Tab-separated table of C-alpha atoms in Angstrom:
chain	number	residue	atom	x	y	z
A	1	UNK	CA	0.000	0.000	0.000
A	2	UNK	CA	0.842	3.639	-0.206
A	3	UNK	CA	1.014	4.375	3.317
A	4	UNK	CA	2.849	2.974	6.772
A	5	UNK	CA	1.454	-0.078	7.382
A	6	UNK	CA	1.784	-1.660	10.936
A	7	UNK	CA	0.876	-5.315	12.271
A	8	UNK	CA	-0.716	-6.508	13.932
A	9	UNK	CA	-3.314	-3.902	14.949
A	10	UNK	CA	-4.532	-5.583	18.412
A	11	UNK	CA	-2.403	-7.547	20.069
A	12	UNK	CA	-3.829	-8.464	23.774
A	13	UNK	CA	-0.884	-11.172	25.638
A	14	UNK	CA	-0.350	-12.206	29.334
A	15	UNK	CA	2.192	-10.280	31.189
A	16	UNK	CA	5.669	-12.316	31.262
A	17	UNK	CA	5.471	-12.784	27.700
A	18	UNK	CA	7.007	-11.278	24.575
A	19	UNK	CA	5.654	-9.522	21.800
A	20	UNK	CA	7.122	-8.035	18.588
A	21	UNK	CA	5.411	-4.871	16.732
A	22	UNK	CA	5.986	-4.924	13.004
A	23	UNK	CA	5.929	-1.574	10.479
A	24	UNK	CA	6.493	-1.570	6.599
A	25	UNK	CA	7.069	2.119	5.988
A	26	UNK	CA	6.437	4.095	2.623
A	27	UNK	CA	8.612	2.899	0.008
A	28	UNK	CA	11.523	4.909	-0.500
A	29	UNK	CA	11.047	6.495	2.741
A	30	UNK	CA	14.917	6.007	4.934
A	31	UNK	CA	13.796	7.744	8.465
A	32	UNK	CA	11.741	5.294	10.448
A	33	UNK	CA	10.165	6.395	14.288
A	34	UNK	CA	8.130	4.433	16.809
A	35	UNK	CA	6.420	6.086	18.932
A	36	UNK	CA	4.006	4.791	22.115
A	37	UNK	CA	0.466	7.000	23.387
A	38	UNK	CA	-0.690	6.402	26.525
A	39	UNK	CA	-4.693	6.532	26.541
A	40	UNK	CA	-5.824	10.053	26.440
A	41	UNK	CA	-2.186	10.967	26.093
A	42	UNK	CA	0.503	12.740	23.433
A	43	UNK	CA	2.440	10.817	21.828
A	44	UNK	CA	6.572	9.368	23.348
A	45	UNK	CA	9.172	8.415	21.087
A	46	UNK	CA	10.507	5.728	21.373
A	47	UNK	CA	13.356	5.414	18.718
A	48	UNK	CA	14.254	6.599	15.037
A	49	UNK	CA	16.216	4.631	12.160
A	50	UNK	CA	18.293	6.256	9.560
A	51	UNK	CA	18.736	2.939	7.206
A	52	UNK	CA	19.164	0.350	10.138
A	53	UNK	CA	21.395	2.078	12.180
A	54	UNK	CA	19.454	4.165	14.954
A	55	UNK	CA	20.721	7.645	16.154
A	56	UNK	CA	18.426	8.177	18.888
A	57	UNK	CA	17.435	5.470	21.213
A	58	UNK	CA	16.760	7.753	24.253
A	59	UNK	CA	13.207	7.219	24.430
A	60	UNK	CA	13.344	3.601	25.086
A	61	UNK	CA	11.767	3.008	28.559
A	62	UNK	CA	13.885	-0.109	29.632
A	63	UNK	CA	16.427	-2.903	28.642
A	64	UNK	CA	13.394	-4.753	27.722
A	65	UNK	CA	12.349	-2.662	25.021
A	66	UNK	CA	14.405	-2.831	21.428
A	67	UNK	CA	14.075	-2.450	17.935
A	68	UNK	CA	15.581	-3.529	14.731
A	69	UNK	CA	15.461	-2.510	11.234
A	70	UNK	CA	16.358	-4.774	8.285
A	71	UNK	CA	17.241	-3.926	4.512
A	72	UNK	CA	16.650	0.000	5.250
A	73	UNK	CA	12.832	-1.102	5.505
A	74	UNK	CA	11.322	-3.144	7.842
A	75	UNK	CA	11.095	-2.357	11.579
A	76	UNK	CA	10.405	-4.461	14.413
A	77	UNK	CA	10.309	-3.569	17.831
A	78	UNK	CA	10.378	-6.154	20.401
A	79	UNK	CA	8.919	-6.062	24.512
A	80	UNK	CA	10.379	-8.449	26.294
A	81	UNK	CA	8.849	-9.580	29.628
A	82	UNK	CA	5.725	-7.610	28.784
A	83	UNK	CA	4.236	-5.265	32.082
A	84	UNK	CA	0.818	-4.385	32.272
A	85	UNK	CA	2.044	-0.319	31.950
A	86	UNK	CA	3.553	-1.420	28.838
A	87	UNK	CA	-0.302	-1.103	27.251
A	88	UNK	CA	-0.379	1.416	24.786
A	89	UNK	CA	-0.875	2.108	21.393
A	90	UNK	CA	2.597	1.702	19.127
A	91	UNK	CA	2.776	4.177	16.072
A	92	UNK	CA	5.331	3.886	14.001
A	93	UNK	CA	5.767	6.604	11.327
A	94	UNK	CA	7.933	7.291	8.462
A	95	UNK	CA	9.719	10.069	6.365
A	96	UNK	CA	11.514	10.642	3.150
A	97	UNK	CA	14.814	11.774	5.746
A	98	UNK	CA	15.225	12.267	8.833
A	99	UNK	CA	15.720	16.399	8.824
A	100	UNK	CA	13.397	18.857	9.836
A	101	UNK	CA	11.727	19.715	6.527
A	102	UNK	CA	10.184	15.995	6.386
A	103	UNK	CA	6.790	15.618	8.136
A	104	UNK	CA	6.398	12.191	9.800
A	105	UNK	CA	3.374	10.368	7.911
A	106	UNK	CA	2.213	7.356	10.683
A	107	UNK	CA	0.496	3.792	10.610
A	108	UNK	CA	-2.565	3.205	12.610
A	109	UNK	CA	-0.506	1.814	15.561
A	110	UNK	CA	-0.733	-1.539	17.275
A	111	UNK	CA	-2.806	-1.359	19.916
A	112	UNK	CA	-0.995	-3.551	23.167
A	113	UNK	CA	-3.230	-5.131	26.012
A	114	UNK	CA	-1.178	-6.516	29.150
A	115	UNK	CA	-3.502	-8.591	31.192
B	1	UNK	CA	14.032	17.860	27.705
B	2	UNK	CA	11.828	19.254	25.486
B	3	UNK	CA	8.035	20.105	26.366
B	4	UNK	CA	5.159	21.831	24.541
B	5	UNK	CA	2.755	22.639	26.487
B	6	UNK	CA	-0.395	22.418	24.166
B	7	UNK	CA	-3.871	24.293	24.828
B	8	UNK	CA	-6.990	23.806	25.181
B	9	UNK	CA	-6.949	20.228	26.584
B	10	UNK	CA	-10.438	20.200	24.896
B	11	UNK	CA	-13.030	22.535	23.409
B	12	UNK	CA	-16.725	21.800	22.786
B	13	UNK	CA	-18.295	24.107	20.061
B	14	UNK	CA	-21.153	24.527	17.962
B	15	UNK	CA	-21.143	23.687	14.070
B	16	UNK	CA	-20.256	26.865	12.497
B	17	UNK	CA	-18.435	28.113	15.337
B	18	UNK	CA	-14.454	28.691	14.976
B	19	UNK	CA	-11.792	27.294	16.833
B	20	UNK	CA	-8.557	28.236	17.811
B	21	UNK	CA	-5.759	25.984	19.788
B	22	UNK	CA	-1.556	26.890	20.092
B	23	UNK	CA	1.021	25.361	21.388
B	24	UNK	CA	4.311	26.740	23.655
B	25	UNK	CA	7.250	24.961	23.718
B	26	UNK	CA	10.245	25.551	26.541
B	27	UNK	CA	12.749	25.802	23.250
B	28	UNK	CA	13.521	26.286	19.414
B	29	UNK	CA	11.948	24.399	16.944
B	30	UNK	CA	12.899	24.927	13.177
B	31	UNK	CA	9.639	23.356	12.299
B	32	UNK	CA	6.024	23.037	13.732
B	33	UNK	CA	3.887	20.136	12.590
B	34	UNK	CA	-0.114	20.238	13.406
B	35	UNK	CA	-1.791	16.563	13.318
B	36	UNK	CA	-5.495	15.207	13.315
B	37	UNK	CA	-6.265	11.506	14.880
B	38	UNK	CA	-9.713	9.765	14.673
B	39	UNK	CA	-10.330	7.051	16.764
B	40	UNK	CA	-8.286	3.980	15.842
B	41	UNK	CA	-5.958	5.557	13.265
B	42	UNK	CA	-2.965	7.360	13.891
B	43	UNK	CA	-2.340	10.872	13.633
B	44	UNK	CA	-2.826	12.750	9.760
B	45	UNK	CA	-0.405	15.350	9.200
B	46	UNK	CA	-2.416	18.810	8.503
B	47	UNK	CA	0.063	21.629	8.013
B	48	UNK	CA	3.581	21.734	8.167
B	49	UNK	CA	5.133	24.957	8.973
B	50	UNK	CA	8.922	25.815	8.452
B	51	UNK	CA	9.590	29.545	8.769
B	52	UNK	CA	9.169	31.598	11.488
B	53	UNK	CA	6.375	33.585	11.122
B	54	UNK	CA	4.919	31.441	8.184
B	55	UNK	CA	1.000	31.380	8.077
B	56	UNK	CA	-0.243	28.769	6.193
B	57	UNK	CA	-4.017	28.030	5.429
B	58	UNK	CA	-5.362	24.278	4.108
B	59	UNK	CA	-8.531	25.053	3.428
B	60	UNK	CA	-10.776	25.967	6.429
B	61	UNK	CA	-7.773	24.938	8.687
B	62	UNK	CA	-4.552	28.051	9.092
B	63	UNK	CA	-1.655	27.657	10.919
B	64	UNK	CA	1.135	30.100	12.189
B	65	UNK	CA	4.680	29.481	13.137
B	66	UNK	CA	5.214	31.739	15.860
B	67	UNK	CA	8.335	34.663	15.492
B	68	UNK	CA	10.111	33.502	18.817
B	69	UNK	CA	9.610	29.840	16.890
B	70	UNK	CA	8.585	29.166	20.680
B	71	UNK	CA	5.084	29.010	19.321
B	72	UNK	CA	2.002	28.184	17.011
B	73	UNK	CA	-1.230	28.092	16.811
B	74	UNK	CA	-4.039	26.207	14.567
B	75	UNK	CA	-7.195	28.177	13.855
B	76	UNK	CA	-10.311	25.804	12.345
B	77	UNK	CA	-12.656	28.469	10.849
B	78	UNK	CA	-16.494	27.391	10.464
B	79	UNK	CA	-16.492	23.672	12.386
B	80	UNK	CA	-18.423	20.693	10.926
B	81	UNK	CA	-19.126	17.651	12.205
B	82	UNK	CA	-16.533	15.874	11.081
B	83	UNK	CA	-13.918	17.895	12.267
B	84	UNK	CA	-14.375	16.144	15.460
B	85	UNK	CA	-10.908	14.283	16.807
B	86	UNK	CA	-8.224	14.949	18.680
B	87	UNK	CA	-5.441	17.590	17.072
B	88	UNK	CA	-1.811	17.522	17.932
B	89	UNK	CA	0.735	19.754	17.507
B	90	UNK	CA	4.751	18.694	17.147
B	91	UNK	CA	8.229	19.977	17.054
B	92	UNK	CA	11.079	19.030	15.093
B	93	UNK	CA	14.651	19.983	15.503
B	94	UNK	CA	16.823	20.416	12.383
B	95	UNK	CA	18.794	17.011	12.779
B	96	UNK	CA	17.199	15.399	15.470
B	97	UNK	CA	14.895	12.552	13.925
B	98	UNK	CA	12.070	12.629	16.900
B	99	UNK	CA	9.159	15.311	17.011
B	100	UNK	CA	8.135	16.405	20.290
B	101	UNK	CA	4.285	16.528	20.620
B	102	UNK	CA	1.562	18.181	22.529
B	103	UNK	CA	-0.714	16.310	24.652
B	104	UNK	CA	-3.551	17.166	22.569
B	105	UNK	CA	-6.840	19.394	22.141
B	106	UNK	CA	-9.713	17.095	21.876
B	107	UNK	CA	-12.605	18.982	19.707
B	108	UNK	CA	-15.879	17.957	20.054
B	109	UNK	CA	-18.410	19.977	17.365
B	110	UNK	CA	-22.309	19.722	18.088
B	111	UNK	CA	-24.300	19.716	15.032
């Protein structure tokens, strides 16, 4: 499709176990962000790719969190041990580079359910 | 870090009525970003501002980027219905991948 696509878009697991967020950004697109809202909240960021190398991991919350990016497309990012504050909606959003003339166009998020 | 401290947290208005919503921020941005998000789907960029003191209109929606570039503010002139969602503005730095963003102004419009 033409736009950020993220999978899958509910995900609902038992804490203790891990989960992995997929996004397929626009095509041709080399900056890739995730982001996490908190209901009724802004939006966090989590980290941004450049290719698969990422600059900025400063908004991951914990060692548990991480992210990958494969082939300067793909992105997955990956809760280990899952929490039951780790619920949230994941956006992931992409843009042509990573400079501050290039609006961030986002998926539809994964929504995350801890029980 | 950096915060933007966006405002109102919500607004509920008639249809026909205009609307107006800005956001502060602590620091510099080189660009201001304003965002829509319906329930479900994530946030649809609106207007992208990159000069200080740029106004920039999309239709019924115009945005400013504030002289201090501390600043902006989204105006929504004649509300429908469907303008109803939650509208977020954002920050970028020049060579820092990550917007910042605003909690949020939820607008409600009452036909």
């Amino acid at each position: 499709g033409a736009g950020v696509s993220q999978s899958p878009s509910n995900k609902v697991t038992e804490k203790g176990k891990d989960v992995e967020l997929r996004c397929d950004p626009i095509s041709g697109h080399t900056a890739l962000y995730w982001y996490r809202q908190s209901l009724g909240q802004g939006l966090e960021f989590l980290i941004y790719f450049q290719g698969n190398s990422a600059p900025d991991k400063s908004g991951l919350p914990s060692d548990r969190f991480s992210a990958e990016r494969t082939g300067g497309s793909v992105s997955t990012l990956t809760i280990q041990r899952t929490q039951q504050e780790d619920s949230a909606v994941y956006l992931c959003a992409s843009s042509r580079t990573p400079g501050s003339n290039q609006p961030q166009h986002f998926g539809d998020g994964t929504r995350l359910s801890i029980l | 870090g950096q915060q933007l401290n966006q405002s109102p947290q919500s607004m509920f208005i008639q249809e026909g009525e205009d609307v107006s919503m800005n956001c502060t921020s602590s620091s510099i941005f080189n660009t201001w970003l304003w965002y829509k998000q319906e329930p479900g789907e994530g946030p649809v960029l609106l207007i992208a501002l990159y000069k200080a003191g740029e106004l920039t209109s999309n239709g019924r929606l115009t945005a400013q980027f504030g002289i201090t570039r501390k600043d902006s503010f989204l105006n929504i002139s004649a509300s429908i219905p469907s303008d109803v969602g939650i509208y977020f503005c954002a920050g970028q730095d020049t060579n820092a991948g990550k917007s910042t963003f605003g909690d949020g102004t939820t607008l409600t419009v009452k036909p």
